[in-house]
Coordinates of C-alpha atoms and ligand atoms in Angstrom, one line a residue:
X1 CA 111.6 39.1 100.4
X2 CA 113.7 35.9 100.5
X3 CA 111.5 34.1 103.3
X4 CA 108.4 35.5 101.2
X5 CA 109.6 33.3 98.6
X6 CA 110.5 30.8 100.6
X7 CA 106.9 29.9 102.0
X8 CA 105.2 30.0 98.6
X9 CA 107.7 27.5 97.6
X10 CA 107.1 25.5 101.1
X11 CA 105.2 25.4 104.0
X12 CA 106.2 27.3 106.7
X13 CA 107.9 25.4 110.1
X14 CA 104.5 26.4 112.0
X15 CA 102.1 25.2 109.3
X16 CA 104.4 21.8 108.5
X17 CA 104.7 21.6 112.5
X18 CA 100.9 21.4 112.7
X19 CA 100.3 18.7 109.7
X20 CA 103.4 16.6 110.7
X21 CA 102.4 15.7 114.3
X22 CA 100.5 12.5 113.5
X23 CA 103.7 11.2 111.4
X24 CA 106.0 12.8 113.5
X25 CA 104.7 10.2 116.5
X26 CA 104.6 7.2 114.5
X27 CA 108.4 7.1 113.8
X28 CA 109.9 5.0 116.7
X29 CA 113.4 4.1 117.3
X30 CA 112.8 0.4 118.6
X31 CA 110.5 0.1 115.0
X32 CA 114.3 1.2 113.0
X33 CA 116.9 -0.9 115.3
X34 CA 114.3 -4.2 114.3
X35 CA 114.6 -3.7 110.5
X36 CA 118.2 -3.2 111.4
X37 CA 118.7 -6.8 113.3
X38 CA 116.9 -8.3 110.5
X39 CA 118.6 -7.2 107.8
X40 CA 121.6 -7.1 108.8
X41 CA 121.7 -10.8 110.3
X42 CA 124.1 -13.1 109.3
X43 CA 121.4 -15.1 107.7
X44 CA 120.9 -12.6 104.9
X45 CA 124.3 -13.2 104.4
X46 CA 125.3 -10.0 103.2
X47 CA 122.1 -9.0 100.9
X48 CA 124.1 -9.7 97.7
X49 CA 122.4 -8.5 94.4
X50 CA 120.9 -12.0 92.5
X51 CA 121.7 -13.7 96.0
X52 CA 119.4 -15.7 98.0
X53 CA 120.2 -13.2 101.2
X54 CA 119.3 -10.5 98.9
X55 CA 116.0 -12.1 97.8
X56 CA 115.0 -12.5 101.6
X57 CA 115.3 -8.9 102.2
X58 CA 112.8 -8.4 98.7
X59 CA 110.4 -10.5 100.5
X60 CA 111.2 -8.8 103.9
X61 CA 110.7 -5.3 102.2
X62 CA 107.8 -6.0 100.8
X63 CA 105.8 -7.8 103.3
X64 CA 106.5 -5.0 105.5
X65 CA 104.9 -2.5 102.1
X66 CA 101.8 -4.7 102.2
X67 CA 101.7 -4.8 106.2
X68 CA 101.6 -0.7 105.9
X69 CA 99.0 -0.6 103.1
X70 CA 101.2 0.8 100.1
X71 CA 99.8 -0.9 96.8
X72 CA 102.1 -3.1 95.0
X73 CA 104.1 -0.6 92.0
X74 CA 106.9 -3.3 90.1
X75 CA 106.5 -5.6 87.1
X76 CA 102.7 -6.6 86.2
X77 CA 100.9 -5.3 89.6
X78 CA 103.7 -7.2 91.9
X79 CA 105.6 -5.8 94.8
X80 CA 109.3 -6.2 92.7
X81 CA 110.6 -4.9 89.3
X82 CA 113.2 -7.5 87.8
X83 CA 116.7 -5.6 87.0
X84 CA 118.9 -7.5 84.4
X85 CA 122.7 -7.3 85.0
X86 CA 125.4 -9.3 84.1
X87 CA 128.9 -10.6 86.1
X88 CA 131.7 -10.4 84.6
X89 CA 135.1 -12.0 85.9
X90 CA 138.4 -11.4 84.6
X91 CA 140.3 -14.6 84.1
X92 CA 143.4 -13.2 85.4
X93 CA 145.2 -16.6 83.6
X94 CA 144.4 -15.3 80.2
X95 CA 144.6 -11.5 80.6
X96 CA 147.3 -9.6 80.4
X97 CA 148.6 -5.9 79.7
X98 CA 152.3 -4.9 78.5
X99 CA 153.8 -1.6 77.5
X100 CA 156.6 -0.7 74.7
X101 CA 156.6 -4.9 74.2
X102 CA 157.8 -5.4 77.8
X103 CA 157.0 -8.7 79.8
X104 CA 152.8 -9.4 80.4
X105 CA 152.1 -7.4 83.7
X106 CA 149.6 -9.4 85.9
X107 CA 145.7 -8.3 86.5
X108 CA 145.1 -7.8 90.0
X109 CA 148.8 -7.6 91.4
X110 CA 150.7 -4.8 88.8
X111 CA 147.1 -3.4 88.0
X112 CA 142.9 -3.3 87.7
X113 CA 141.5 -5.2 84.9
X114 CA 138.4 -3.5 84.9
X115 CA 135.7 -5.4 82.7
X116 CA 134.2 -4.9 79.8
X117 CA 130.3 -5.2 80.0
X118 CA 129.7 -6.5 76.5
X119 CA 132.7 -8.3 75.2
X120 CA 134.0 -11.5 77.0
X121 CA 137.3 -11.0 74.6
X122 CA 139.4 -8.2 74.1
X123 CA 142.3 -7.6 72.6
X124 CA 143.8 -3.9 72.4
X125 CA 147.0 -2.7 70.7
X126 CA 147.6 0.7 70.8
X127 CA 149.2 4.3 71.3
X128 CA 149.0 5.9 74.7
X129 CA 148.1 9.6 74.9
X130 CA 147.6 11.9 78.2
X131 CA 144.7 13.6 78.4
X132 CA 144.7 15.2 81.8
X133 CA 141.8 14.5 83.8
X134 CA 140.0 13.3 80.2
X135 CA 137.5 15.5 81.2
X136 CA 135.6 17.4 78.5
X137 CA 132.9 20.2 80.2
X138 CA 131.6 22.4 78.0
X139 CA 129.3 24.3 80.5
X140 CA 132.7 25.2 82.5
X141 CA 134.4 26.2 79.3
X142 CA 136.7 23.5 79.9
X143 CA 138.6 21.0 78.1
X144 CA 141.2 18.4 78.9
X145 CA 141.7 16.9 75.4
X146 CA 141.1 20.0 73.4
X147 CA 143.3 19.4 70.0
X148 CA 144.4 16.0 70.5
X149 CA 144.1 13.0 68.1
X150 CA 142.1 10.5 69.8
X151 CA 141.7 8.3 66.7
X152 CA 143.1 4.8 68.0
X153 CA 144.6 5.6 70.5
X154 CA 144.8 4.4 74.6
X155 CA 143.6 7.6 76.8
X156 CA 145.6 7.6 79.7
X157 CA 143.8 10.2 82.5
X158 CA 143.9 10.6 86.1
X159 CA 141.6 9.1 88.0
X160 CA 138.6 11.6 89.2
X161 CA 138.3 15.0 88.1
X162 CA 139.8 18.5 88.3
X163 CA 139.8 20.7 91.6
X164 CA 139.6 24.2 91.2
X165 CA 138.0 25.5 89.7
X166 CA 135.4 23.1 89.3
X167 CA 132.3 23.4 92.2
X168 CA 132.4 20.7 94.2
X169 CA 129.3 19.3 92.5
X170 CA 131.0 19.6 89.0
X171 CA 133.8 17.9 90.2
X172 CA 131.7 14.8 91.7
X173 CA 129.9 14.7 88.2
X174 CA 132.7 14.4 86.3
X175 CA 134.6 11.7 88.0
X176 CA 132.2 9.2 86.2
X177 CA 134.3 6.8 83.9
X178 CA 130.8 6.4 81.9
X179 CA 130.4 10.7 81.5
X180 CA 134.4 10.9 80.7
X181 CA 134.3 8.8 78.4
X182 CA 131.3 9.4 76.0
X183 CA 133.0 12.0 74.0
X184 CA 136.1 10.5 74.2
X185 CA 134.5 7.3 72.4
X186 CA 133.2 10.1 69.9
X187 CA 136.3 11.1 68.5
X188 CA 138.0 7.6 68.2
X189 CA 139.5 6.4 71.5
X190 CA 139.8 2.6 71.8
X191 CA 141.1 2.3 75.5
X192 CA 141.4 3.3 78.8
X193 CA 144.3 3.4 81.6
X194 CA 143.0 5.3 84.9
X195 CA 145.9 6.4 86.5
X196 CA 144.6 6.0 90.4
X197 CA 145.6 9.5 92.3
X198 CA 146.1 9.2 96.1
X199 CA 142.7 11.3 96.1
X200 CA 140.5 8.6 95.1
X201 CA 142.6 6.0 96.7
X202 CA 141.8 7.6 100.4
X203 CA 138.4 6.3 99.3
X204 CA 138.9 3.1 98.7
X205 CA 142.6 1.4 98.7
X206 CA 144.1 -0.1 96.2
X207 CA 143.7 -3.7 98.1
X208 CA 140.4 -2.9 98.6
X209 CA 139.2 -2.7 94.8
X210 CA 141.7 -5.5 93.9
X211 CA 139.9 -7.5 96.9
X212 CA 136.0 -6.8 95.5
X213 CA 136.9 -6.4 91.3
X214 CA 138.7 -9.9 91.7
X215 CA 135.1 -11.3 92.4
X216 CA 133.7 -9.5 89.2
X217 CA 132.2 -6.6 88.3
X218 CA 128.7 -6.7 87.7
X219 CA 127.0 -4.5 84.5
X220 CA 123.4 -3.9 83.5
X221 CA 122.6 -6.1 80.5
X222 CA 121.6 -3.4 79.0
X223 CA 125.0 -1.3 79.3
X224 CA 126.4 0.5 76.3
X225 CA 129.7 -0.5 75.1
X226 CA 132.8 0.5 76.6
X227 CA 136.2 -0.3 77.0
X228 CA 137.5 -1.9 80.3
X229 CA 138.9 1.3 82.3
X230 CA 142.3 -0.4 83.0
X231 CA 143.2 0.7 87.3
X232 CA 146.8 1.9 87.0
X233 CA 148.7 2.3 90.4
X234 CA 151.9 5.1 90.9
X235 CA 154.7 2.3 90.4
X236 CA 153.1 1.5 86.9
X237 CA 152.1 4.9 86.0
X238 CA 155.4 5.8 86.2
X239 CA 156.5 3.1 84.2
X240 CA 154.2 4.8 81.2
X241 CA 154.9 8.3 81.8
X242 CA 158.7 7.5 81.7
X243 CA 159.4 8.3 77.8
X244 CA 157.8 11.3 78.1
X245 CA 159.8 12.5 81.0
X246 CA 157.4 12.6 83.8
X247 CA 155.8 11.1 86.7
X248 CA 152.4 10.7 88.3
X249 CA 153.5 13.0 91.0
X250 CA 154.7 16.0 88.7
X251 CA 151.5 15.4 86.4
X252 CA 149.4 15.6 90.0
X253 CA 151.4 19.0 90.9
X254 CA 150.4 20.4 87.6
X255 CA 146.5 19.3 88.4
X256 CA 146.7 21.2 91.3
X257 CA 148.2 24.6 89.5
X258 CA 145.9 23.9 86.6
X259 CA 148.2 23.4 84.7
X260 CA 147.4 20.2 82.8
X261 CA 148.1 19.6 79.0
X262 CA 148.2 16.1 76.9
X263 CA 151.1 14.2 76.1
X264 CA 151.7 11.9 73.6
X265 CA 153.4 9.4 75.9
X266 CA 155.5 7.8 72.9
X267 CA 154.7 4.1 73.9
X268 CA 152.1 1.4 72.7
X269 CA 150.1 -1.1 75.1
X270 CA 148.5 -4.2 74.2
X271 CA 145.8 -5.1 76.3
X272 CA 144.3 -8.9 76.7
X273 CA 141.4 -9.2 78.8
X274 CA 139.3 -12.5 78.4
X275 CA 136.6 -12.9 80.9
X276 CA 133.3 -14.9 82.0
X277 CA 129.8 -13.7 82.4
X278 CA 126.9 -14.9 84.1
X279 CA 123.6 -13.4 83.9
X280 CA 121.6 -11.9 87.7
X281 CA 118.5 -11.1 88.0
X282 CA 117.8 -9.6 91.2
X283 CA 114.9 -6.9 91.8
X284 CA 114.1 -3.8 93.2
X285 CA 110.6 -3.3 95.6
X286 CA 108.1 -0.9 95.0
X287 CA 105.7 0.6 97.0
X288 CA 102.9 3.5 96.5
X289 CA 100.9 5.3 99.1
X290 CA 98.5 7.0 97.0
X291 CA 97.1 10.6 97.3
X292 CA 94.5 11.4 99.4
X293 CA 93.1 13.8 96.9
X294 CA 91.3 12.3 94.3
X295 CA 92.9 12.7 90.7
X296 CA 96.3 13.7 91.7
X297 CA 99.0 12.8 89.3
X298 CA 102.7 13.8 91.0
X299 CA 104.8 11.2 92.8
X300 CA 107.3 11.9 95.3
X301 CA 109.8 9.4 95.2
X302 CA 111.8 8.3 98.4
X303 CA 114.5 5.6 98.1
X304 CA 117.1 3.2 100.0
X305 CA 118.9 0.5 98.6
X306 CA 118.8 -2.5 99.3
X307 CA 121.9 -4.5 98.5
X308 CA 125.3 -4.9 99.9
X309 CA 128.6 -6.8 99.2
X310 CA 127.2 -10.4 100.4
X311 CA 129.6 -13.0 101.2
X312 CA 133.8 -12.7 100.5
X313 CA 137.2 -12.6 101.4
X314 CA 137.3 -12.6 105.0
X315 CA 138.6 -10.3 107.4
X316 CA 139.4 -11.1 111.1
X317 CA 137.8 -14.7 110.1
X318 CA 134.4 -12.9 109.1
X319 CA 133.5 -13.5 105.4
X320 CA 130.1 -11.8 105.7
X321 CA 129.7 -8.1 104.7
X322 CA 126.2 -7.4 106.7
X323 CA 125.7 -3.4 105.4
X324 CA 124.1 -2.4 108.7
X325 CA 124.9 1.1 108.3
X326 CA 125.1 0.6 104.5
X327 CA 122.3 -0.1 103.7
X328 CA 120.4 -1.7 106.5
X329 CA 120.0 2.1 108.4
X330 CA 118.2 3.6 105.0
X331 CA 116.1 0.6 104.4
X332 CA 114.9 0.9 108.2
X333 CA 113.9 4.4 107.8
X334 CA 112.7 5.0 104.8
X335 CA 110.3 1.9 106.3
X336 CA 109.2 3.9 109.0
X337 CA 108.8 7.1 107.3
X338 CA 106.4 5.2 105.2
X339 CA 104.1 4.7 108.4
X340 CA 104.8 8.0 109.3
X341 CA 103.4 9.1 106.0
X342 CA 100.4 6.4 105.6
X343 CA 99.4 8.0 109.3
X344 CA 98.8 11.0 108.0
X345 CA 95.4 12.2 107.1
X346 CA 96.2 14.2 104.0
X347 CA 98.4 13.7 101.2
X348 CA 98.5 16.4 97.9
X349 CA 100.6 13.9 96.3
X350 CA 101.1 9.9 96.2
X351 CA 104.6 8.7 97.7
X352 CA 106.7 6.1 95.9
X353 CA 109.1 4.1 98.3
X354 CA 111.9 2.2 96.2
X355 CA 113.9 -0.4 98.0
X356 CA 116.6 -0.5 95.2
X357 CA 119.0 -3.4 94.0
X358 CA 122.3 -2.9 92.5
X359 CA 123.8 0.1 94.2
X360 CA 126.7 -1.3 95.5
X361 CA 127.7 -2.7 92.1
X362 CA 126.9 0.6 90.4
X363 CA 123.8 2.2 90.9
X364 CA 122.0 -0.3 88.4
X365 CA 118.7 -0.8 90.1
X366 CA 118.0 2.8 90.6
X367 CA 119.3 3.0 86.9
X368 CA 116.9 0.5 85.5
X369 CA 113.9 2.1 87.3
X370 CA 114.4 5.1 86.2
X371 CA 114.8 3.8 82.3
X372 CA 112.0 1.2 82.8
X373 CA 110.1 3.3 85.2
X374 CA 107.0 1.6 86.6
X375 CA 105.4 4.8 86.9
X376 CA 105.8 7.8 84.6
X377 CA 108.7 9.3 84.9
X378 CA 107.6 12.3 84.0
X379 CA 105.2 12.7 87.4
X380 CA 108.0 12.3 89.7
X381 CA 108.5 15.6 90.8
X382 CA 111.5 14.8 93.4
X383 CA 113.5 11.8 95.1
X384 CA 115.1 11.5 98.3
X385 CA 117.2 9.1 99.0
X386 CA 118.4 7.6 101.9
X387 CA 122.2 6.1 102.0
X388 CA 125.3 6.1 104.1
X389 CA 123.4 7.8 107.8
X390 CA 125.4 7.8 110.6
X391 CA 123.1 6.3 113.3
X392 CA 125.9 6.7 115.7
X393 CA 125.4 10.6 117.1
X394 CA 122.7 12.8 117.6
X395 CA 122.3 14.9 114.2
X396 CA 122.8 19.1 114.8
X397 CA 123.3 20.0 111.2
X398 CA 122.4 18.6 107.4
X399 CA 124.2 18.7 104.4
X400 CA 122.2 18.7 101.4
X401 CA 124.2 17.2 99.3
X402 CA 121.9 17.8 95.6
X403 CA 119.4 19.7 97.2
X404 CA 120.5 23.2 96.7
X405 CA 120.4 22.4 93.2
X406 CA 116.8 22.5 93.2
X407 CA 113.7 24.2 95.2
X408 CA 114.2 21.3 97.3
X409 CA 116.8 23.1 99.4
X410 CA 113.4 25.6 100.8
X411 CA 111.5 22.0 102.4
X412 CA 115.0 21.2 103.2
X413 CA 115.3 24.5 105.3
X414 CA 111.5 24.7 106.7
X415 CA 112.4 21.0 108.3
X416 CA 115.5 21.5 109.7
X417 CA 114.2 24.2 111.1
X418 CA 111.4 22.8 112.8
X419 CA 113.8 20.0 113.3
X420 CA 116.6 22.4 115.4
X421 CA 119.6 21.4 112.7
X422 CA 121.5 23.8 111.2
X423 CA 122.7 23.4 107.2
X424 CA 126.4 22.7 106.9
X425 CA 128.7 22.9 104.0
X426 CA 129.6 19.4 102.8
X427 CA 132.5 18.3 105.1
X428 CA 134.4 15.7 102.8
X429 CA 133.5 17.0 99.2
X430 CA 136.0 15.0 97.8
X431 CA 133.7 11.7 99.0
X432 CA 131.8 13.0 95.7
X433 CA 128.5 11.4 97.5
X434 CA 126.0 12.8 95.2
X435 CA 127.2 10.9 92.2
X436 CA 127.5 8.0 94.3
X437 CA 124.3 6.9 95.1
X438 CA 120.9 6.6 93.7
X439 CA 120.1 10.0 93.5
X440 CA 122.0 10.5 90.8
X441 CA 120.2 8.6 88.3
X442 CA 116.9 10.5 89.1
X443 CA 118.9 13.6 88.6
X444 CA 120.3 12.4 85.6
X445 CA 116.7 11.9 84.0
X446 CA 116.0 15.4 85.0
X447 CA 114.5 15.3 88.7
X448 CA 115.1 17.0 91.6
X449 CA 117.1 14.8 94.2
X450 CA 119.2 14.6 97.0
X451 CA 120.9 12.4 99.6
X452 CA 120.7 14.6 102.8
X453 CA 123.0 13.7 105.3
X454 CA 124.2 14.3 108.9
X455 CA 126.5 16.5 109.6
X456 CA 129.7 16.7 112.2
X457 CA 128.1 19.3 114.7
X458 CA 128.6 18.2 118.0
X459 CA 125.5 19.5 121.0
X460 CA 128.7 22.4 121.5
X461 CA 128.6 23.1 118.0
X462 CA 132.0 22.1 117.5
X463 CA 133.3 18.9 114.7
X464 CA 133.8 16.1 117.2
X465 CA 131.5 13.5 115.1
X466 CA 134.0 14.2 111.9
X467 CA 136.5 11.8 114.1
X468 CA 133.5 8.9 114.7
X469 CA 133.0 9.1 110.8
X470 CA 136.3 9.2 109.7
X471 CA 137.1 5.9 112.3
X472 CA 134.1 4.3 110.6
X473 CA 135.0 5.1 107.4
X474 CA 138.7 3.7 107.8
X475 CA 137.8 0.4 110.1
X476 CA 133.8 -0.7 108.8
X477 CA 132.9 0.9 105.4
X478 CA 132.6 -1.7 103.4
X479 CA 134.1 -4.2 105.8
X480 CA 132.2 -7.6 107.6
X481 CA 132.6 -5.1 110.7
X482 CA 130.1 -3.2 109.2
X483 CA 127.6 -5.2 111.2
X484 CA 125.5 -5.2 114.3
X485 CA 128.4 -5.3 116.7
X486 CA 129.2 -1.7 116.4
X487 CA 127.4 0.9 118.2
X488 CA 124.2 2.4 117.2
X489 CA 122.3 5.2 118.8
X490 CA 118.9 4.6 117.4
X491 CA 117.4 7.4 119.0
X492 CA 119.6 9.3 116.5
X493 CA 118.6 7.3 113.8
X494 CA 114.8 8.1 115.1
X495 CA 115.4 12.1 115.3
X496 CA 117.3 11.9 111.6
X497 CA 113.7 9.6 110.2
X498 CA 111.8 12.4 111.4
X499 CA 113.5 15.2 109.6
X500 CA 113.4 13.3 106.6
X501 CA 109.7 12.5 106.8
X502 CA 109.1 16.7 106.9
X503 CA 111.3 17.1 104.5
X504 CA 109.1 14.2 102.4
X505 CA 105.6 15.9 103.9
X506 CA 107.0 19.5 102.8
X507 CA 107.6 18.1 99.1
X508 CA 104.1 16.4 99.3
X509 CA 102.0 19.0 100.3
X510 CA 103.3 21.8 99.1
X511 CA 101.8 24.0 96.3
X512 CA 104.9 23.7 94.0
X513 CA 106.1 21.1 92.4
X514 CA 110.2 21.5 93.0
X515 CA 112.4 23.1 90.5
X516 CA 116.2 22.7 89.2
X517 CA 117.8 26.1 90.1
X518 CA 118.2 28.1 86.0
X519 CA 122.0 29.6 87.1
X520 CA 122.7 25.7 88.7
X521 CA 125.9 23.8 87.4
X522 CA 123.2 20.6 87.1
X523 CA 121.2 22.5 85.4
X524 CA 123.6 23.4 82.5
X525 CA 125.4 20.1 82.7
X526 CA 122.0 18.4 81.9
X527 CA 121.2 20.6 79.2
X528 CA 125.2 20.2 77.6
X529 CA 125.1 16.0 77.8
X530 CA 121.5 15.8 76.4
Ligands
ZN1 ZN1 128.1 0.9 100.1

């Protein structure tokens, strides 16, 4: 009954087998390492979002569109749209934070500044109260501020968002500062203090943040207000849990039993944060292969970005951040599953390909699209998106990180399938991917989406890739060694575009448009932050 289902929903492997053969042969590993050595060269100089390496790349990305015969889909009939942010750089001279009237602590040594995206002055003084994870989710019937006072007061939270028993997914959409804080703001809070849990700091260390924020953080100009979420390491945090008798590592042992409550910490904190802004404009490419069938209406949008860190501090003497693997590997195939899909002779639905800007700095060029989309928003009927591969091992298994959500996870099975990968659980759910890239703000406006990635399976079946990842991870992500001197298999990269592209032909020609799972947590979490 289940695989009944199944193939009304998608094709079956033998049917999407047949279609896929023209596609399937078009998608060539030598075409993916190119892209790679282009954009990745030093001479794009990182791909930095309002920079001229990133501009390069535009022109790159969309000469390559126009090469393949996509018709232009950005601003007034051109290949880009033009995404508005704004940089804004603490002037660590003139900020300051102290606590119970004790000496100014200094921005970027004792803590994170944070910015505020539309106020180059601030100036808080004010209470601080605990609010457990500050985490308000009313579709899990929970509450971490349930009875408090917020009026006036500093929040102080932990960084991130419960464990248990929050799913996995819940847990990744509620780490957002932005979705914390909304109905925080609501009921009065003036200020933020993120206490940072070793958790989030395995992610990215504390030197790490302090070496990227101290080059400024970078909003849309169109962002809402809200107050600078002030990075609080342990040695601090203690420091302002102290008159209320505790520590970060007790109130971390009572996350973990669930046993959470506010405290009204029984200090004040003035914060001063004076900064500069400067206004980007950098833009995101858009391409459409169109239907074949005459009058059809739904898109299928597939997405990379485009951006990385450009040029800064150095390490080991190298001050250029190349994103070969982030983002250079997406850009590459979602290029070649492009020809793979303008090769093919029939096409229910038209394909939008989105080279996006921004991510790096926070998912703002997948978030203007999708506010200002260029198409209507409304016919997008799913997105895949393309961040973060690991062309480095032969993929055996997927993980579908946001596509069990939808109907998406039944192309996602008919193609791995055909494809001879298995579907894994997601190995390091506390990476919190799917609210990390730009997936998120298509599911956010209500459409299907996922980031599929490759699993650990080795050809044995065993883990031995989770040790390659986790090396990566530690020594390039985010690093200048993230750059064409590392190893690539792009074979790999080759066998993991062609999975995607049936996974983007299932979607296409299927009957169905995809669906949100009714009993999902997405689903409900939509309908409760409407
Ligand atoms: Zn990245």
């Amino acid at each position: 009954m289940l695989a009944l289902l199944a193939t009304l929903i998608a094709l079956s492997p033998a049917e999407l087998g047949r279609k896929a053969a023209p596609g399937l042969s078009a998608i060539r590993p030598e075409a993916i390492a190119a892209h790679v050595r282009f954009l990745a060269d030093d001479l794009l100089e990182g791909r930095r979002s309002g920079e001229r390496g990133h501009s390069i790349a535009e022109r790159y990305v969309a000469a390559q569109f126009e090469a393949l015969g996509l018709r232009p889909a950005g601003d007034r009939q051109g290949w880009l749209q033009a995404v508005r942010l704004r940089e804004v750089r603490a002037d660590p001279a003139r900020s300051s934070l102290s606590i119970a009237g004790s000496p100014a602590l200094r921005p970027f040594e004792d803590y994170l500044p944070g910015a505020d995206a539309t106020r180059t002055e601030v100036d808080i003084e004010a209470p601080l109260v605990f609010v457990g994870y500050g985490v308000r989710a009313p579709e899990l019937g929970y509450d971490d501020t349930a009875g408090v006072d917020l009026a006036g007061k500093i929040v102080v939270w932990l960084q991130g968002a419960p464990g248990s028993p929050f799913p996995p997914l819940a847990k990744a959409v509620y780490t957002d500062n932005g979705v914390k804080w909304g109905p925080l703001a609501q009921r009065g809070a003036v200020g933020i203090f993120s206490l940072l849990t070793p958790e989030r700091l395995q992610i990215l260390p504390f030197d790490r943040r302090v070496r990227t924020e101290r080059h400024g953080t970078v909003v849309s100009a169109e962002a809402t207000p809200m107050p600078p979420v002030m990075g609080v390491p342990s040695q601090l945090a203690d420091a302002l849990l102290a008159k209320a008798n505790t520590s970060l590592s007790e109130l971390l042992d009572l996350a973990q039993r669930g046993k959470l409550r506010p405290i009204d910490l029984g200090v004040r904190a003035r914060v001063r944060l004076v900064s500069t802004a400067r206004e980007i404009i950098s833009h995101n490419v858009l391409g459409l292969l169109p239907a074949t069938e005459p009058g059809a209406k739904e898109i299928v949008a597939i997405s990379a970005h485009l951006d990385h860190l450009g040029i800064g501090d150095r390490v080991d003497g190298d001050p250029i951040y190349n994103g070969a693997v982030d983002n250079a590997t997406g850009i590459a195939e979602m290029l070649e599953i492009a020809r793979a899909l303008a090769t093919q002779p029939h096409r229910k639905r038209t394909v939008l390909f989105l080279a996006v800007t921004g991510e790096e700095l926070g998912l703002h060029g997948s978030a203007w699209f999708t506010r200002h989309p260029t198409v209507p928003l409304e016919d997008i009927v799913a997105n895949l998106n393309l961040d973060q591969l690991s062309p480095m091992w032969t993929p055996h298994d997927v993980v579908q990180r946001g596509a069990e959500q939808s109907t998406l996870e039944d192309h996602v099975r008919v193609a791995a399938a055909l494809s001879g990968l298995s579907i894994s659980p997601d190995p390091v759910p506390e990476q919190t991917f799917f609210v990390r890239s730009d997936q998120y703000n298509f599911a956010r406006r209500g459409v299907p989406a996922a980031c599929l990635w490759q699993g650990f399976r080795d050809e044995g079946g065993g883990g031995a890739n989770e040790a390659i990842f986790r090396k990566w991870r530690t020594t390039r992500y985010h690093q200048p060694s993230d750059d064409l001197e590392q190893p690539f298999d792009w074979s790999a990269a080759a066998a993991w575009a062609r999975f995607e592209f049936l996974v983007a032909l299932s979607v296409v020609e299927a009957d169905a448009r995809p669906a949100w799972k009714a009993d999902d947590f997405f689903t409900k979490f939509l309908a409760s932050h409407r």
